[in-house]
Amino acid sequence: MKFFKLTILTLLMSLLQIVHAQAFEIREVESPGGLKAWLVADKTVPLITMRFSFRGGTINDPKTAQGRSYFLSGMLDEGAGELKSEEFQQRMSELAMRMSFDADREHFGGSVQTLSENRDAAFDLLRLAVTDPRFDADPMDKVRGQILLGIKGDEENPGRIASNALLKTMLGDHPYARVAKGDSDSVSAMTPQDLKDAWSTIFVRDHLQIAVVGDITAEELGPLLDKVFGGLPAKGKPISVPDLKAPEKGSITIVERKIPQSVMSFAMPGLVRSDPDFITAYVMNFVLGDGGFGSRLMEEIREKRGLTYGIYTGLASWTNGGLLIGSVSTQNSKAGETLDVLRAELVKMAKNGPTAEELEQAKTYLTGSYALRFDSGSKIAGQLLGIQQENLGIDYVKKRNELIKAVTVEDARRVAKRLIDPDALTISIVGRPEGI
């Protein structure tokens, strides 16, 4: 019976990919208790998806307990209320529901999917997880072991080493530079009280944002929101993060490892998501390095010269600062050449921006592919939650493509000149690079 229910859930999720390719309406719902959520109601498939997050993720972790938000995310389905870990997991299995939690720099998130017939029981289990979590010793030891194993893997992963070294060089002790998992010492020392402190800091109603998609009406959703989240404290401490000040002068850090490749992470100062130039920068960066095989960097460094399997750039844009960040790997003997080509392409983009043809191709792809972000209930909920997190407005889905279409060559050239400064390029290399 459990297998049958899980199979039905998987089948219904596949059907949603077809249903949600069509247009949908986003409605803001307010519960009797004042909680707000964005809802896309759809009665065609008996499935409900909820995504939610609380503002403040790993930036809330104190220096004395780094990694506690990440640890907490692994514990919330390990027992709650009177249900111990095995009982809680068994109850989720009986209901054929999915529940998960995660922590990033600025948000602590959760996700639930359930069949409509199990709605009340599934959301009651979620209520227990968010309002009355247990932090029993055996589950804590299990989760601790999993995290420590992940940390050990990261410590041996050249890409992770390069990324962490880059952020440390550029951001120092800024909260944005913290490693989400913490380190072996902090995780080994984590106590139940640390997790309770994290939970009480994060789980407050005025930091909560919610998106719901599926077989539920606004009238049904309102009381359900109060049932799940109404027992949480109304207000939490203000989240205070200093503005990010990335260095204006670039540098190169080499972490020597006996590996055949040089794994590089690189970055320069970027911009916040609320910056008026963000959309233009997003399109320009798609041309530069975010467009896969259609990007300049991929064309010049992989296709023309065969120096790498892939190179990528992206905009890391947070509330209090941002970076234009990227990565590439190459043979140790080709590290200097790869870096020279990267710098040359940055100089060209800063000086001339994208061509009219490149810009039109980028805009066509970005607008045409946007619908693929909404081809399932889970994706829709994720997109709606992300729009709330970035404070873009409930009409953003409708206006987003028009904002991209409005980007002109002159806009892109201006923003390229503003954003790209090869002299500010900070690079972290793991390996034994030659020619640097």
Short mmCIF file of C-alpha atoms in Angstrom, two decimals:
data_model
loop_
_atom_site.label_atom_id
_atom_site.label_comp_id
_atom_site.label_asym_id
_atom_site.label_seq_id
_atom_site.Cartn_x
_atom_site.Cartn_y
_atom_site.Cartn_z
CA MET A 1 0.00 0.00 0.00
CA LYS A 2 2.86 2.41 0.80
CA PHE A 3 4.49 1.65 -2.54
CA PHE A 4 1.15 2.16 -4.30
CA LYS A 5 0.64 5.57 -2.69
CA LEU A 6 4.17 6.69 -3.53
CA THR A 7 3.69 5.53 -7.12
CA ILE A 8 0.45 7.52 -7.36
CA LEU A 9 2.24 10.60 -5.94
CA THR A 10 5.01 10.27 -8.53
CA LEU A 11 2.47 9.85 -11.34
CA LEU A 12 0.50 12.89 -10.23
CA MET A 13 3.67 14.99 -10.16
CA SER A 14 4.35 13.95 -13.76
CA LEU A 15 0.82 14.95 -14.77
CA LEU A 16 1.34 18.34 -13.16
CA GLN A 17 4.21 19.01 -15.53
CA ILE A 18 1.65 19.02 -18.32
CA VAL A 19 -1.08 20.93 -16.46
CA HIS A 20 1.15 23.71 -15.20
CA ALA A 21 2.62 24.46 -18.60
CA GLN A 22 -0.61 26.42 -19.02
CA ALA A 23 -1.32 29.88 -17.61
CA PHE A 24 -2.04 30.23 -13.88
CA GLU A 25 -3.30 32.88 -11.50
CA ILE A 26 -1.42 33.93 -8.38
CA ARG A 27 -3.56 35.04 -5.45
CA GLU A 28 -2.44 36.44 -2.12
CA VAL A 29 -4.22 34.76 0.76
CA GLU A 30 -4.37 36.11 4.31
CA SER A 31 -5.25 33.78 7.15
CA PRO A 32 -7.60 34.74 10.01
CA GLY A 33 -4.46 35.13 12.13
CA GLY A 34 -2.76 37.49 9.66
CA LEU A 35 -0.37 35.09 7.92
CA LYS A 36 0.03 35.66 4.18
CA ALA A 37 0.76 33.24 1.36
CA TRP A 38 0.75 33.23 -2.42
CA LEU A 39 -1.56 30.60 -3.85
CA VAL A 40 -1.94 29.01 -7.28
CA ALA A 41 -5.09 26.91 -6.91
CA ASP A 42 -5.47 23.93 -9.25
CA LYS A 43 -8.18 21.32 -8.79
CA THR A 44 -7.15 19.23 -11.81
CA VAL A 45 -4.78 16.99 -9.84
CA PRO A 46 -5.28 15.97 -6.15
CA LEU A 47 -1.87 17.15 -4.98
CA ILE A 48 -0.72 20.08 -2.81
CA THR A 49 2.77 21.58 -2.67
CA MET A 50 3.91 24.13 -0.09
CA ARG A 51 7.25 25.92 -0.08
CA PHE A 52 8.10 28.31 2.75
CA SER A 53 11.10 30.05 4.22
CA PHE A 54 12.14 32.21 7.14
CA ARG A 55 14.44 35.16 6.53
CA GLY A 56 17.84 34.58 8.08
CA GLY A 57 19.78 31.40 7.37
CA THR A 58 23.44 30.68 8.03
CA ILE A 59 24.07 34.41 8.58
CA ASN A 60 22.32 33.84 11.92
CA ASP A 61 24.92 31.32 13.03
CA PRO A 62 27.18 32.68 15.77
CA LYS A 63 30.92 32.20 15.48
CA THR A 64 30.77 29.82 18.42
CA ALA A 65 28.27 27.51 16.67
CA GLN A 66 28.91 27.72 12.95
CA GLY A 67 26.82 25.28 10.97
CA ARG A 68 23.94 25.16 13.43
CA SER A 69 21.27 26.26 10.87
CA TYR A 70 22.43 23.54 8.48
CA PHE A 71 22.41 21.01 11.34
CA LEU A 72 18.91 22.15 12.29
CA SER A 73 17.68 21.56 8.74
CA GLY A 74 18.67 17.91 9.05
CA MET A 75 16.88 17.45 12.38
CA LEU A 76 13.35 18.72 11.81
CA ASP A 77 12.07 15.45 10.34
CA GLU A 78 13.87 13.42 13.02
CA GLY A 79 11.07 13.54 15.56
CA ALA A 80 8.62 16.13 16.87
CA GLY A 81 6.06 16.35 19.64
CA GLU A 82 5.49 12.86 21.05
CA LEU A 83 6.78 11.18 17.89
CA LYS A 84 10.36 9.96 18.04
CA SER A 85 12.47 9.80 14.90
CA GLU A 86 11.40 6.36 13.65
CA GLU A 87 7.74 7.06 14.44
CA PHE A 88 7.89 10.40 12.63
CA GLN A 89 9.51 8.86 9.55
CA GLN A 90 6.99 6.00 9.61
CA ARG A 91 4.11 8.47 9.74
CA MET A 92 5.48 10.35 6.70
CA SER A 93 5.74 7.07 4.83
CA GLU A 94 2.15 6.08 5.70
CA LEU A 95 0.92 9.42 4.37
CA ALA A 96 3.06 9.16 1.21
CA MET A 97 4.15 12.74 1.83
CA ARG A 98 7.44 14.47 1.23
CA MET A 99 8.95 16.90 3.72
CA SER A 100 12.38 18.51 3.61
CA PHE A 101 14.27 21.49 5.00
CA ASP A 102 17.31 23.44 3.90
CA ALA A 103 19.42 26.42 4.93
CA ASP A 104 21.25 28.92 2.72
CA ARG A 105 22.90 32.21 3.55
CA GLU A 106 19.77 34.32 3.94
CA HIS A 107 16.88 31.87 4.29
CA PHE A 108 15.87 28.75 6.15
CA GLY A 109 13.42 26.87 3.95
CA GLY A 110 11.01 23.98 3.98
CA SER A 111 8.95 22.01 1.49
CA VAL A 112 5.94 19.71 1.77
CA GLN A 113 4.06 17.70 -0.87
CA THR A 114 0.99 15.67 -0.08
CA LEU A 115 -2.02 14.01 -1.68
CA SER A 116 -5.19 16.03 -1.11
CA GLU A 117 -6.83 13.16 0.79
CA ASN A 118 -3.99 13.29 3.35
CA ARG A 119 -3.86 17.08 3.58
CA ASP A 120 -4.92 17.57 7.20
CA ALA A 121 -2.75 14.77 8.57
CA ALA A 122 0.28 15.82 6.49
CA PHE A 123 0.10 19.44 7.53
CA ASP A 124 -0.42 18.44 11.16
CA LEU A 125 2.87 16.55 10.91
CA LEU A 126 4.47 19.68 9.45
CA ARG A 127 3.03 21.68 12.35
CA LEU A 128 4.79 19.40 14.80
CA ALA A 129 8.07 19.70 12.92
CA VAL A 130 8.12 23.51 12.88
CA THR A 131 6.59 24.20 16.31
CA ASP A 132 7.72 21.30 18.53
CA PRO A 133 10.88 19.63 17.17
CA ARG A 134 12.75 17.05 19.21
CA PHE A 135 16.52 16.97 19.37
CA ASP A 136 17.07 13.48 20.72
CA ALA A 137 20.58 12.11 21.14
CA ASP A 138 20.53 9.20 18.67
CA PRO A 139 19.12 11.19 15.72
CA MET A 140 21.53 14.02 16.51
CA ASP A 141 24.46 11.61 16.39
CA LYS A 142 23.20 10.21 13.08
CA VAL A 143 22.82 13.65 11.48
CA ARG A 144 26.12 14.78 12.98
CA GLY A 145 27.86 11.83 11.35
CA GLN A 146 26.31 12.63 7.98
CA ILE A 147 27.41 16.27 8.18
CA LEU A 148 30.93 15.37 9.27
CA LEU A 149 31.18 12.97 6.34
CA GLY A 150 30.06 15.78 4.02
CA ILE A 151 32.60 18.17 5.52
CA LYS A 152 35.37 15.63 5.00
CA GLY A 153 34.32 15.26 1.38
CA ASP A 154 34.30 19.03 0.90
CA GLU A 155 37.79 19.26 2.37
CA GLU A 156 38.99 16.93 -0.38
CA ASN A 157 36.95 18.52 -3.19
CA PRO A 158 39.11 20.93 -5.25
CA GLY A 159 36.10 22.93 -6.42
CA ARG A 160 34.82 23.40 -2.89
CA ILE A 161 38.29 24.27 -1.61
CA ALA A 162 38.70 26.89 -4.33
CA SER A 163 35.26 28.40 -3.71
CA ASN A 164 35.73 28.61 0.06
CA ALA A 165 39.21 30.10 -0.33
CA LEU A 166 37.87 32.69 -2.76
CA LEU A 167 35.11 33.83 -0.41
CA LYS A 168 37.51 33.93 2.52
CA THR A 169 39.94 36.09 0.53
CA MET A 170 37.27 38.46 -0.71
CA LEU A 171 34.91 38.63 2.26
CA GLY A 172 37.06 37.80 5.27
CA ASP A 173 34.87 37.26 8.34
CA HIS A 174 31.69 38.59 6.72
CA PRO A 175 28.68 36.31 7.39
CA TYR A 176 28.30 35.70 3.64
CA ALA A 177 31.67 33.92 3.65
CA ARG A 178 30.64 31.34 6.21
CA VAL A 179 30.60 27.70 5.22
CA ALA A 180 27.01 26.51 5.65
CA LYS A 181 27.96 23.16 7.17
CA GLY A 182 30.39 24.67 9.65
CA ASP A 183 33.60 22.79 10.35
CA SER A 184 34.46 19.53 12.06
CA ASP A 185 35.05 21.19 15.42
CA SER A 186 31.83 23.21 15.46
CA VAL A 187 29.69 20.28 14.29
CA SER A 188 31.30 17.87 16.75
CA ALA A 189 30.56 20.30 19.58
CA MET A 190 26.94 21.02 18.56
CA THR A 191 24.45 20.49 21.40
CA PRO A 192 20.65 20.21 21.57
CA GLN A 193 20.62 23.67 23.13
CA ASP A 194 22.45 25.09 20.10
CA LEU A 195 19.73 23.71 17.85
CA LYS A 196 16.97 25.01 20.12
CA ASP A 197 18.59 28.44 20.00
CA ALA A 198 18.73 28.29 16.19
CA TRP A 199 15.10 27.19 16.01
CA SER A 200 13.88 29.95 18.35
CA THR A 201 15.85 32.56 16.41
CA ILE A 202 14.70 31.51 12.94
CA PHE A 203 11.12 30.28 13.40
CA VAL A 204 9.14 33.48 13.91
CA ARG A 205 6.06 34.58 11.97
CA ASP A 206 7.25 38.00 10.84
CA HIS A 207 10.17 36.37 9.00
CA LEU A 208 7.93 33.82 7.21
CA GLN A 209 7.08 33.68 3.50
CA ILE A 210 4.87 30.99 1.93
CA ALA A 211 3.88 29.73 -1.51
CA VAL A 212 1.25 27.04 -2.11
CA VAL A 213 0.28 25.31 -5.35
CA GLY A 214 -2.38 22.70 -6.00
CA ASP A 215 -5.70 21.28 -4.90
CA ILE A 216 -6.71 23.76 -2.20
CA THR A 217 -8.87 26.90 -2.15
CA ALA A 218 -8.05 30.23 -0.55
CA GLU A 219 -10.82 29.59 2.00
CA GLU A 220 -9.23 26.27 2.94
CA LEU A 221 -5.67 27.57 2.97
CA GLY A 222 -6.18 30.45 5.42
CA PRO A 223 -7.08 28.32 8.49
CA LEU A 224 -4.46 25.77 7.47
CA LEU A 225 -1.73 28.44 7.64
CA ASP A 226 -2.78 29.32 11.18
CA LYS A 227 -2.89 25.65 12.12
CA VAL A 228 0.68 25.01 10.94
CA PHE A 229 2.46 28.27 11.77
CA GLY A 230 0.12 30.13 14.15
CA GLY A 231 1.81 28.73 17.25
CA LEU A 232 5.15 30.34 16.42
CA PRO A 233 6.23 33.61 18.08
CA ALA A 234 4.88 36.68 16.28
CA LYS A 235 8.12 38.64 16.05
CA GLY A 236 11.83 37.91 16.03
CA LYS A 237 14.99 39.90 16.40
CA PRO A 238 15.87 42.15 13.45
CA ILE A 239 18.36 40.57 11.07
CA SER A 240 21.44 42.76 10.93
CA VAL A 241 24.13 42.07 8.34
CA PRO A 242 26.87 44.56 7.44
CA ASP A 243 27.08 45.70 3.85
CA LEU A 244 29.47 43.70 1.73
CA LYS A 245 32.64 45.49 0.64
CA ALA A 246 34.50 43.33 -1.84
CA PRO A 247 38.11 44.37 -2.57
CA GLU A 248 38.56 46.66 -5.57
CA LYS A 249 42.04 45.29 -6.21
CA GLY A 250 42.31 41.73 -7.46
CA SER A 251 44.64 38.99 -6.25
CA ILE A 252 45.57 35.36 -6.85
CA THR A 253 45.63 32.70 -4.13
CA ILE A 254 47.08 29.27 -4.87
CA VAL A 255 46.22 26.26 -2.72
CA GLU A 256 48.71 23.60 -3.75
CA ARG A 257 47.39 20.10 -4.27
CA LYS A 258 48.91 17.15 -6.12
CA ILE A 259 46.19 16.92 -8.77
CA PRO A 260 46.53 17.03 -12.59
CA GLN A 261 44.20 20.00 -12.99
CA SER A 262 44.06 23.56 -11.75
CA VAL A 263 40.58 24.26 -10.41
CA MET A 264 39.84 27.99 -10.39
CA SER A 265 37.17 30.07 -8.71
CA PHE A 266 37.13 33.76 -9.57
CA ALA A 267 35.03 36.79 -8.72
CA MET A 268 34.79 40.56 -8.73
CA PRO A 269 32.39 42.99 -7.01
CA GLY A 270 28.79 42.57 -8.18
CA LEU A 271 25.45 44.12 -7.30
CA VAL A 272 22.44 43.50 -5.08
CA ARG A 273 19.21 42.04 -6.48
CA SER A 274 17.35 45.30 -5.88
CA ASP A 275 19.80 47.26 -8.05
CA PRO A 276 17.98 48.85 -11.03
CA ASP A 277 20.69 47.45 -13.31
CA PHE A 278 20.21 43.84 -12.19
CA ILE A 279 18.13 42.64 -15.15
CA THR A 280 20.54 44.23 -17.62
CA ALA A 281 23.48 42.66 -15.78
CA TYR A 282 21.68 39.30 -15.84
CA VAL A 283 21.30 39.42 -19.62
CA MET A 284 24.85 40.69 -20.16
CA ASN A 285 26.26 37.93 -17.97
CA PHE A 286 24.28 35.33 -19.92
CA VAL A 287 26.27 36.41 -22.97
CA LEU A 288 29.51 36.42 -21.01
CA GLY A 289 29.46 33.09 -19.19
CA ASP A 290 26.00 31.93 -18.12
CA GLY A 291 24.75 30.84 -21.53
CA GLY A 292 26.39 27.44 -21.71
CA PHE A 293 27.82 26.65 -25.12
CA GLY A 294 26.44 29.95 -26.41
CA SER A 295 28.50 32.09 -24.03
CA ARG A 296 31.64 33.95 -25.03
CA LEU A 297 33.82 32.34 -22.42
CA MET A 298 32.76 28.84 -23.44
CA GLU A 299 33.36 29.68 -27.09
CA GLU A 300 36.81 31.18 -26.54
CA ILE A 301 38.17 28.91 -23.82
CA ARG A 302 36.61 25.55 -24.68
CA GLU A 303 35.51 25.56 -28.30
CA LYS A 304 38.37 27.50 -29.89
CA ARG A 305 41.24 26.45 -27.64
CA GLY A 306 40.17 23.25 -25.89
CA LEU A 307 41.43 24.50 -22.54
CA THR A 308 38.49 23.27 -20.44
CA TYR A 309 35.38 21.16 -20.45
CA GLY A 310 33.38 24.09 -19.15
CA ILE A 311 33.45 27.59 -17.72
CA TYR A 312 30.64 29.40 -15.96
CA THR A 313 29.88 32.85 -14.55
CA GLY A 314 26.91 33.92 -12.44
CA LEU A 315 25.56 36.74 -10.34
CA ALA A 316 25.61 36.04 -6.60
CA SER A 317 23.28 38.81 -5.46
CA TRP A 318 22.32 39.03 -1.80
CA THR A 319 20.50 41.64 0.28
CA ASN A 320 23.63 43.43 1.43
CA GLY A 321 26.00 42.92 -1.48
CA GLY A 322 26.92 40.77 -4.40
CA LEU A 323 29.61 39.26 -6.58
CA LEU A 324 30.04 38.32 -10.21
CA ILE A 325 31.47 34.87 -9.66
CA GLY A 326 32.69 32.04 -11.87
CA SER A 327 34.67 28.81 -12.12
CA VAL A 328 36.83 26.90 -14.61
CA SER A 329 39.17 23.90 -14.55
CA THR A 330 42.09 23.18 -16.85
CA GLN A 331 45.35 21.24 -17.04
CA ASN A 332 48.04 22.60 -14.72
CA SER A 333 50.21 23.34 -17.74
CA LYS A 334 47.41 25.41 -19.32
CA ALA A 335 46.46 27.45 -16.24
CA GLY A 336 48.34 30.57 -17.30
CA GLU A 337 46.93 30.48 -20.83
CA THR A 338 43.39 29.94 -19.53
CA LEU A 339 43.69 32.87 -17.17
CA ASP A 340 45.09 35.09 -19.95
CA VAL A 341 42.13 34.32 -22.23
CA LEU A 342 39.67 34.88 -19.36
CA ARG A 343 41.16 38.30 -18.64
CA ALA A 344 41.18 39.23 -22.33
CA GLU A 345 37.49 38.38 -22.68
CA LEU A 346 36.64 40.38 -19.58
CA VAL A 347 38.50 43.36 -21.02
CA LYS A 348 36.58 43.05 -24.31
CA MET A 349 33.21 42.79 -22.56
CA ALA A 350 33.97 45.74 -20.29
CA LYS A 351 35.06 47.85 -23.26
CA ASN A 352 32.46 46.95 -25.89
CA GLY A 353 29.69 44.99 -24.18
CA PRO A 354 27.74 42.33 -26.09
CA THR A 355 26.97 42.70 -29.78
CA ALA A 356 23.41 43.34 -30.94
CA GLU A 357 23.21 39.76 -32.23
CA GLU A 358 24.47 38.26 -28.96
CA LEU A 359 22.01 40.36 -26.98
CA GLU A 360 19.02 39.35 -29.10
CA GLN A 361 19.96 35.67 -28.89
CA ALA A 362 20.28 35.92 -25.11
CA LYS A 363 16.94 37.71 -24.74
CA THR A 364 15.20 35.18 -26.99
CA TYR A 365 16.52 32.25 -24.96
CA LEU A 366 15.87 33.81 -21.55
CA THR A 367 12.29 34.78 -22.36
CA GLY A 368 11.49 31.58 -24.24
CA SER A 369 12.84 29.26 -21.56
CA TYR A 370 11.15 31.05 -18.64
CA ALA A 371 8.03 28.87 -18.91
CA LEU A 372 10.15 25.80 -18.12
CA ARG A 373 10.51 27.12 -14.58
CA PHE A 374 6.77 26.61 -14.10
CA ASP A 375 6.12 23.15 -15.56
CA SER A 376 5.35 21.46 -12.22
CA GLY A 377 3.70 22.39 -8.97
CA SER A 378 6.99 22.15 -7.11
CA LYS A 379 8.72 24.47 -9.57
CA ILE A 380 5.88 27.00 -9.42
CA ALA A 381 5.98 27.05 -5.63
CA GLY A 382 9.75 27.45 -5.70
CA GLN A 383 9.57 30.33 -8.16
CA LEU A 384 6.85 32.12 -6.19
CA LEU A 385 8.79 31.75 -2.98
CA GLY A 386 11.96 33.09 -4.62
CA ILE A 387 10.06 36.12 -5.93
CA GLN A 388 8.81 36.81 -2.41
CA GLN A 389 12.28 36.42 -0.95
CA GLU A 390 13.65 38.97 -3.40
CA ASN A 391 10.70 41.33 -2.87
CA LEU A 392 9.93 41.55 -6.59
CA GLY A 393 6.15 41.79 -6.34
CA ILE A 394 3.29 39.40 -7.09
CA ASP A 395 3.13 40.62 -10.71
CA TYR A 396 6.77 39.78 -11.45
CA VAL A 397 5.93 36.56 -13.33
CA LYS A 398 3.89 38.59 -15.81
CA LYS A 399 6.36 41.44 -16.26
CA ARG A 400 9.69 39.60 -16.08
CA ASN A 401 10.00 38.82 -19.79
CA GLU A 402 9.09 42.38 -20.74
CA LEU A 403 11.90 43.65 -18.49
CA ILE A 404 14.35 41.42 -20.35
CA LYS A 405 13.02 42.41 -23.77
CA ALA A 406 13.49 46.07 -22.84
CA VAL A 407 17.27 45.71 -22.37
CA THR A 408 19.09 47.58 -25.14
CA VAL A 409 22.63 47.27 -26.48
CA GLU A 410 23.38 50.65 -24.93
CA ASP A 411 22.10 49.43 -21.55
CA ALA A 412 24.18 46.26 -21.75
CA ARG A 413 27.33 48.16 -22.72
CA ARG A 414 26.86 50.64 -19.90
CA VAL A 415 26.33 47.93 -17.29
CA ALA A 416 29.23 45.84 -18.63
CA LYS A 417 31.48 48.83 -18.19
CA ARG A 418 30.10 49.43 -14.71
CA LEU A 419 30.26 45.84 -13.51
CA ILE A 420 33.30 44.23 -15.14
CA ASP A 421 36.70 45.32 -13.90
CA PRO A 422 39.49 42.86 -14.78
CA ASP A 423 41.81 44.63 -12.32
CA ALA A 424 39.41 43.66 -9.52
CA LEU A 425 39.43 39.98 -10.48
CA THR A 426 40.18 37.83 -7.43
CA ILE A 427 41.19 34.25 -8.20
CA SER A 428 41.61 31.14 -6.09
CA ILE A 429 43.38 28.17 -7.69
CA VAL A 430 43.66 24.62 -6.33
CA GLY A 431 46.30 22.47 -7.96
CA ARG A 432 49.79 23.12 -9.31
CA PRO A 433 49.16 25.85 -11.88
CA GLU A 434 51.88 26.77 -14.33
CA GLY A 435 52.36 30.11 -16.03
CA ILE A 436 50.69 32.16 -13.32
#
